[in-house]
Amino acid sequence: MSNVTKIVLTGGPCAGKTTAMVRILEHFSTRGFQVYTLPEVPTMFSAAGINYLTDDRAYFYQEEKATMQMQLYLEDRFTEIAEAAGKPAIIVCDRGTMDISAYMKPEMWEAILIEIGTDTIKLRDSRYDAVLHLVTAARGAEKYFTNANNQYRSEGIELARELDKKVAAAWTGHPHLRIIDNSEDFEQKIRSVIAEISRLTGTPEPIENERKYIVEVTGNIPEAIESEITQTYLRTDANQEVRLRKRGRESSYVYFQSTRKRVSDTEYIETERQISPNRYVTLLEQADQDRQTIRKIRKNFVWEKQYFELDTYLQPHLELSILQIEGAKEHGKIKFPPFLKVIEDVTGNKDYYNYNLSLKKK
């Protein structure tokens, strides 16, 4: 298992990424982690003379392809370095591969992927352990919006808002995308970033408020990213849950192993790592025979700056649909989409935990 946790900090212009990078470095370096912070590649290229505002299509294609190649190269080389160090490490990327797609038309994006030899699912779902989207100050904290901290940034508020939405859409579908908005002060925004990374790295943290609802879909879900998920629980002791997850669609899948261990009534340690297809098949032999494999269709989407996960179960509990909202503050503040009808609030109801839904009836 890799000792490296790789994270993308993304979001629209003036979202607080620069400050967050520094705080991550300070916080986790003092907790035994080697922290590597990768710079934003487009800013590097702009400083070197690249003109991303060109109207020359051929020139734009080559610079965007080069941006992607440099992004991949930096991430891969730093991963090798971090793994060789032999100690727990965190790689924080100031933007990642999917951010590049937000600045071009889909046909150019697909052409670049074909030339490089990869695809969107691999870049989005399997390269990073988490994607933390910090919402631009132009959406909810307008008085703090500024371009002063980056001489290569020229976006106004409206363009910043548009880019923020495009970047969020580019990452929608990642298994661990979190949208961190401006609903509270900036310090709380940064604390939320630290808390998310703490959970990923197995540092005990207070369990965050997570809301779950049984819903009925009453209309089309706009710009939803659909994935097939197969989830299998393994035999283990009573103090922890170990699950395997296969996620993707159309013959392009990624595989994960997750371990969740509760250390008190209010704290748990949860770790998740990507595994190889061969490792996945081998671990399936340890499946808990008292539980059924869960198969479901997940639709990820963003609505009113909130990230939703809608799971429709195919096995067991056919057609049960559960909406999950992580990081929600309180029931009254949730803005439910008009295309979903809430049937029942099942937050905290253990009958609707995946672990218990998988249990075979005697």
Coordinates of C-alpha atoms in Angstrom, one line a residue:
M1 CA 0.0 0.0 0.0
S2 CA 1.3 3.4 -0.9
N3 CA 2.4 5.8 1.8
V4 CA 1.5 8.8 -0.3
T5 CA -1.7 10.8 -0.2
K6 CA -2.2 12.9 -3.3
I7 CA -4.7 15.8 -3.2
V8 CA -5.8 18.5 -5.6
L9 CA -6.7 22.0 -4.4
T10 CA -8.9 23.5 -7.1
G11 CA -11.6 26.2 -7.5
G12 CA -12.2 29.4 -9.2
P13 CA -9.9 32.5 -9.1
C14 CA -9.4 34.0 -5.6
A15 CA -10.6 31.0 -3.7
G16 CA -7.9 30.8 -1.0
K17 CA -5.8 28.0 -2.5
T18 CA -2.4 29.8 -1.9
T19 CA -3.2 30.3 1.8
A20 CA -4.5 26.7 2.1
M21 CA -1.3 25.3 0.7
V22 CA 0.8 27.1 3.3
R23 CA -1.5 26.0 6.1
I24 CA -1.5 22.4 4.9
L25 CA 2.3 22.4 4.9
E26 CA 2.5 23.9 8.4
H27 CA -0.1 21.7 9.9
F28 CA 0.9 18.3 8.6
S29 CA 4.7 18.8 8.6
T30 CA 4.4 19.0 12.4
R31 CA 2.5 15.8 12.5
G32 CA 5.1 13.5 10.9
F33 CA 4.2 13.9 7.2
Q34 CA 6.5 14.9 4.4
V35 CA 4.5 17.5 2.5
Y36 CA 5.2 18.3 -1.1
T37 CA 3.3 21.3 -2.6
L38 CA 3.2 21.3 -6.4
P39 CA 2.9 24.7 -8.1
E40 CA 0.2 25.7 -10.6
V41 CA 1.5 24.8 -14.0
P42 CA -0.3 27.5 -16.0
T43 CA 1.1 30.1 -13.7
M44 CA 4.6 28.7 -14.3
F45 CA 4.1 28.7 -18.0
S46 CA 2.7 32.2 -18.0
A47 CA 5.7 33.4 -16.1
A48 CA 7.9 31.8 -18.8
G49 CA 6.1 33.7 -21.6
I50 CA 3.3 31.4 -22.6
N51 CA 0.2 33.3 -23.8
Y52 CA -3.0 31.4 -22.8
L53 CA -5.2 34.2 -24.3
T54 CA -4.0 33.6 -27.9
D55 CA -6.5 33.3 -30.7
D56 CA -4.1 31.0 -32.6
R57 CA -5.8 27.6 -32.3
A58 CA -2.8 25.5 -33.2
Y59 CA -0.6 27.4 -30.7
F60 CA -3.3 27.1 -28.0
Y61 CA -3.5 23.3 -28.6
Q62 CA 0.2 22.9 -28.2
E63 CA 0.5 24.9 -25.1
E64 CA -2.5 23.1 -23.4
K65 CA -1.0 19.7 -24.4
A66 CA 2.3 20.8 -22.9
T67 CA 0.5 22.0 -19.8
M68 CA -1.1 18.6 -19.4
Q69 CA 2.2 16.8 -20.0
M70 CA 4.0 18.9 -17.5
Q71 CA 1.2 18.4 -14.9
L72 CA 1.5 14.6 -15.3
Y73 CA 5.3 14.7 -15.2
L74 CA 5.5 16.7 -12.0
E75 CA 2.9 14.6 -10.3
D76 CA 4.5 11.3 -11.3
R77 CA 8.0 12.4 -10.4
F78 CA 7.0 13.7 -7.0
T79 CA 5.1 10.6 -6.3
E80 CA 8.2 8.5 -7.1
I81 CA 10.2 10.7 -4.8
A82 CA 7.7 10.6 -2.0
E83 CA 7.4 6.8 -2.2
A84 CA 11.2 6.4 -2.1
A85 CA 11.4 8.4 1.1
G86 CA 9.6 5.6 2.9
K87 CA 7.6 7.9 5.3
P88 CA 4.0 9.1 5.2
A89 CA 3.7 11.9 2.6
I90 CA 1.1 14.3 1.2
I91 CA 1.4 15.7 -2.2
V92 CA -0.8 18.8 -2.7
C93 CA -1.4 19.9 -6.3
D94 CA -2.3 23.5 -7.0
R95 CA -4.9 22.4 -9.5
G96 CA -4.8 19.0 -11.3
T97 CA -5.3 17.5 -14.7
M98 CA -9.1 18.0 -15.0
D99 CA -8.7 21.8 -14.4
I100 CA -7.1 22.0 -17.8
S101 CA -10.4 20.7 -19.5
A102 CA -12.3 23.7 -18.1
Y103 CA -10.4 26.1 -20.4
M104 CA -11.1 24.5 -23.8
K105 CA -13.8 23.0 -25.9
P106 CA -14.6 19.3 -25.4
E107 CA -13.3 18.3 -28.8
M108 CA -9.9 19.8 -28.2
W109 CA -9.8 18.1 -24.8
E110 CA -10.5 14.7 -26.3
A111 CA -7.9 15.2 -29.0
I112 CA -5.2 16.0 -26.4
L113 CA -6.2 12.9 -24.3
I114 CA -6.0 10.6 -27.4
E115 CA -2.6 12.0 -28.3
I116 CA -1.3 11.5 -24.8
G117 CA -2.9 8.1 -24.4
T118 CA -5.3 8.5 -21.5
D119 CA -9.0 9.2 -20.8
T120 CA -11.1 11.4 -18.5
I121 CA -12.1 8.6 -16.1
K122 CA -8.4 7.7 -15.4
L123 CA -7.4 11.4 -15.0
R124 CA -10.4 12.3 -12.8
D125 CA -11.1 9.2 -10.7
S126 CA -7.8 7.4 -10.2
R127 CA -4.9 9.8 -9.9
Y128 CA -5.9 11.6 -6.7
D129 CA -7.1 10.5 -3.3
A130 CA -9.2 13.7 -3.0
V131 CA -10.2 16.8 -4.8
L132 CA -11.0 19.9 -2.6
H133 CA -12.8 22.6 -4.5
L134 CA -12.5 25.9 -2.8
V135 CA -15.3 28.2 -4.1
T136 CA -14.1 31.5 -5.5
A137 CA -14.7 34.6 -3.3
A138 CA -16.7 35.9 -6.3
R139 CA -19.5 33.5 -5.1
G140 CA -20.6 34.5 -1.7
A141 CA -17.6 36.6 -0.5
E142 CA -17.4 39.2 -3.2
K143 CA -15.9 41.9 -1.0
Y144 CA -12.8 39.8 -0.7
F145 CA -12.4 39.1 -4.4
T146 CA -9.0 40.4 -5.7
N147 CA -6.5 39.7 -8.4
A148 CA -3.6 41.3 -6.4
N149 CA -2.1 38.0 -5.3
N150 CA -1.4 36.7 -8.8
Q151 CA 0.0 39.0 -11.5
Y152 CA -1.1 36.6 -14.2
R153 CA -4.8 36.6 -13.2
S154 CA -7.1 39.1 -14.9
E155 CA -10.5 37.6 -14.4
G156 CA -13.4 39.8 -13.2
I157 CA -16.1 38.7 -10.9
E158 CA -18.4 37.3 -13.5
L159 CA -15.7 35.4 -15.3
A160 CA -14.4 34.1 -12.0
R161 CA -17.9 32.7 -11.2
E162 CA -18.2 31.1 -14.6
L163 CA -14.7 29.5 -14.3
D164 CA -15.6 28.3 -10.8
K165 CA -18.6 26.4 -12.1
K166 CA -16.7 24.9 -15.0
V167 CA -13.9 23.6 -12.8
A168 CA -16.4 22.1 -10.4
A169 CA -18.1 20.4 -13.3
A170 CA -14.8 19.1 -14.6
W171 CA -14.2 17.2 -11.3
T172 CA -17.8 16.1 -10.7
G173 CA -17.7 12.4 -10.4
H174 CA -14.5 12.0 -8.4
P175 CA -15.1 9.6 -5.5
H176 CA -13.9 12.1 -3.0
L177 CA -14.8 15.6 -4.3
R178 CA -15.6 18.1 -1.6
I179 CA -16.9 21.6 -2.3
I180 CA -15.8 24.1 0.4
D181 CA -17.9 27.2 0.1
N182 CA -17.9 30.7 1.6
S183 CA -20.8 30.2 3.9
E184 CA -18.6 30.8 7.0
D185 CA -15.5 33.0 7.5
F186 CA -12.3 32.3 5.7
E187 CA -10.6 30.7 8.7
Q188 CA -13.4 28.1 8.9
K189 CA -12.9 27.5 5.2
I190 CA -9.2 26.7 5.8
R191 CA -10.1 24.5 8.8
S192 CA -12.5 22.5 6.6
V193 CA -9.6 21.8 4.2
I194 CA -7.4 20.6 7.1
A195 CA -10.2 18.4 8.4
E196 CA -10.8 16.7 5.1
I197 CA -7.1 15.9 4.7
S198 CA -6.9 14.7 8.3
R199 CA -9.6 12.1 7.5
L200 CA -7.9 11.0 4.4
T201 CA -4.6 10.4 6.2
G202 CA -6.1 8.6 9.1
T203 CA -5.9 11.3 11.7
P204 CA -8.8 11.1 14.2
E205 CA -11.3 13.9 13.6
P206 CA -14.8 14.7 15.0
I207 CA -17.4 13.1 12.7
E208 CA -18.8 15.8 10.5
N209 CA -22.5 16.4 10.0
E210 CA -23.7 14.2 7.1
R211 CA -27.3 14.2 5.9
K212 CA -29.0 11.4 4.2
Y213 CA -32.5 11.3 2.6
I214 CA -34.6 8.7 0.9
V215 CA -35.8 10.6 -2.2
E216 CA -37.8 10.2 -5.4
V217 CA -36.5 11.5 -8.6
T218 CA -39.2 13.7 -10.3
G219 CA -37.2 15.2 -13.2
N220 CA -34.0 15.3 -15.1
I221 CA -30.8 15.9 -13.2
P222 CA -28.8 18.5 -15.1
E223 CA -25.1 17.8 -15.8
A224 CA -24.9 14.7 -13.6
I225 CA -21.9 12.4 -13.8
E226 CA -23.1 8.8 -13.7
S227 CA -21.0 5.9 -12.3
E228 CA -21.6 2.2 -11.7
I229 CA -20.5 1.1 -8.2
T230 CA -19.9 -2.4 -6.9
Q231 CA -19.2 -2.6 -3.2
T232 CA -18.1 -5.7 -1.3
Y233 CA -17.4 -6.0 2.4
L234 CA -14.6 -8.2 3.7
R235 CA -14.4 -10.5 6.7
T236 CA -12.8 -8.6 9.6
D237 CA -13.0 -8.0 13.3
A238 CA -15.9 -6.2 15.1
N239 CA -14.0 -2.9 15.5
Q240 CA -13.7 -2.0 11.8
E241 CA -15.2 -2.2 8.4
V242 CA -13.2 -3.1 5.3
R243 CA -14.8 -2.6 1.9
L244 CA -13.8 -3.0 -1.7
R245 CA -15.2 -0.7 -4.3
K246 CA -15.2 -0.9 -8.1
R247 CA -16.3 2.3 -9.8
G248 CA -16.6 3.6 -13.4
R249 CA -18.5 2.8 -16.5
E250 CA -18.2 1.5 -20.1
S251 CA -15.2 -0.8 -19.3
S252 CA -13.2 1.9 -17.6
Y253 CA -13.0 1.2 -13.9
V254 CA -10.9 2.1 -10.9
Y255 CA -10.7 0.1 -7.7
F256 CA -10.4 1.1 -4.0
Q257 CA -10.0 -0.5 -0.6
S258 CA -11.4 1.4 2.4
T259 CA -10.9 0.8 6.1
R260 CA -13.0 2.5 8.7
K261 CA -12.1 2.0 12.4
R262 CA -14.0 3.7 15.2
V263 CA -11.8 4.9 18.0
S264 CA -14.6 6.4 20.2
D265 CA -18.3 7.4 20.0
T266 CA -17.4 10.7 18.2
E267 CA -14.2 9.8 16.4
Y268 CA -13.1 7.4 13.7
I269 CA -10.1 6.7 11.5
E270 CA -11.0 6.1 7.8
T271 CA -8.4 5.5 5.1
E272 CA -8.9 4.8 1.4
R273 CA -6.4 3.8 -1.2
Q274 CA -6.6 2.9 -4.9
I275 CA -5.6 -0.7 -5.6
S276 CA -4.8 -2.6 -8.8
P277 CA -7.4 -4.8 -10.6
N278 CA -5.5 -7.9 -9.7
R279 CA -5.4 -6.9 -6.0
Y280 CA -9.1 -6.3 -6.2
V281 CA -9.8 -9.7 -7.5
T282 CA -7.6 -11.4 -4.9
L283 CA -9.2 -9.5 -2.0
L284 CA -12.7 -10.6 -3.2
E285 CA -11.8 -14.0 -2.0
Q286 CA -12.1 -12.6 1.5
A287 CA -15.7 -11.4 1.0
D288 CA -18.0 -11.6 4.1
Q289 CA -20.4 -14.4 3.2
D290 CA -23.0 -12.9 5.6
R291 CA -23.3 -9.8 3.4
Q292 CA -24.5 -9.2 -0.2
T293 CA -22.5 -7.3 -2.7
I294 CA -24.0 -3.8 -3.2
R295 CA -24.6 -2.6 -6.8
K296 CA -25.8 0.9 -7.4
I297 CA -25.8 3.7 -9.9
R298 CA -24.4 6.9 -8.5
K299 CA -25.2 10.4 -9.9
N300 CA -22.9 13.2 -8.8
F301 CA -24.0 16.7 -9.4
V302 CA -23.6 20.3 -8.1
W303 CA -26.7 22.3 -7.2
E304 CA -26.5 25.8 -5.6
K305 CA -22.8 25.4 -4.6
Q306 CA -23.6 22.1 -2.8
Y307 CA -22.2 18.7 -3.9
F308 CA -24.7 15.9 -4.0
E309 CA -24.4 12.1 -4.3
L310 CA -27.5 10.2 -5.4
D311 CA -27.4 6.5 -5.1
T312 CA -30.0 4.3 -6.8
Y313 CA -29.6 0.7 -5.7
L314 CA -29.8 -2.2 -8.1
Q315 CA -28.8 -4.9 -5.6
P316 CA -30.1 -5.4 -2.9
H317 CA -33.1 -3.1 -2.2
L318 CA -34.0 -2.5 -5.8
E319 CA -34.8 1.1 -6.8
L320 CA -34.1 2.6 -3.3
S321 CA -32.7 6.1 -3.9
I322 CA -30.6 7.8 -1.2
L323 CA -29.4 11.3 -1.4
Q324 CA -26.3 12.2 0.6
I325 CA -25.0 15.6 1.5
E326 CA -21.7 15.8 3.3
G327 CA -20.8 18.8 5.4
A328 CA -24.3 20.1 5.6
K329 CA -24.9 22.5 8.5
E330 CA -28.5 22.0 9.5
H331 CA -31.7 20.8 7.8
G332 CA -33.2 24.2 7.2
K333 CA -30.2 25.4 5.3
I334 CA -30.2 22.6 2.7
K335 CA -31.4 23.7 -0.7
F336 CA -33.0 20.6 -2.2
P337 CA -33.1 20.5 -6.0
P338 CA -36.5 20.8 -7.5
F339 CA -36.1 17.5 -9.4
L340 CA -36.0 15.5 -6.2
K341 CA -38.8 14.8 -3.7
V342 CA -37.7 14.1 -0.2
I343 CA -39.5 11.1 1.2
E344 CA -37.7 10.6 4.6
D345 CA -34.7 12.0 6.5
V346 CA -32.7 8.9 7.4
T347 CA -29.7 10.8 8.8
G348 CA -28.1 8.7 11.5
N349 CA -30.5 5.8 10.8
K350 CA -28.2 2.8 10.9
D351 CA -30.6 0.7 8.8
Y352 CA -29.6 2.8 5.8
Y353 CA -25.8 2.5 6.2
N354 CA -24.4 0.6 3.3
Y355 CA -22.8 -1.8 5.8
N356 CA -26.2 -2.8 7.1
L357 CA -28.0 -2.7 3.8
S358 CA -25.6 -5.4 2.6
L359 CA -26.5 -7.7 5.5
K360 CA -28.3 -10.9 4.4
K361 CA -31.7 -11.5 6.0
K362 CA -31.9 -14.6 8.1

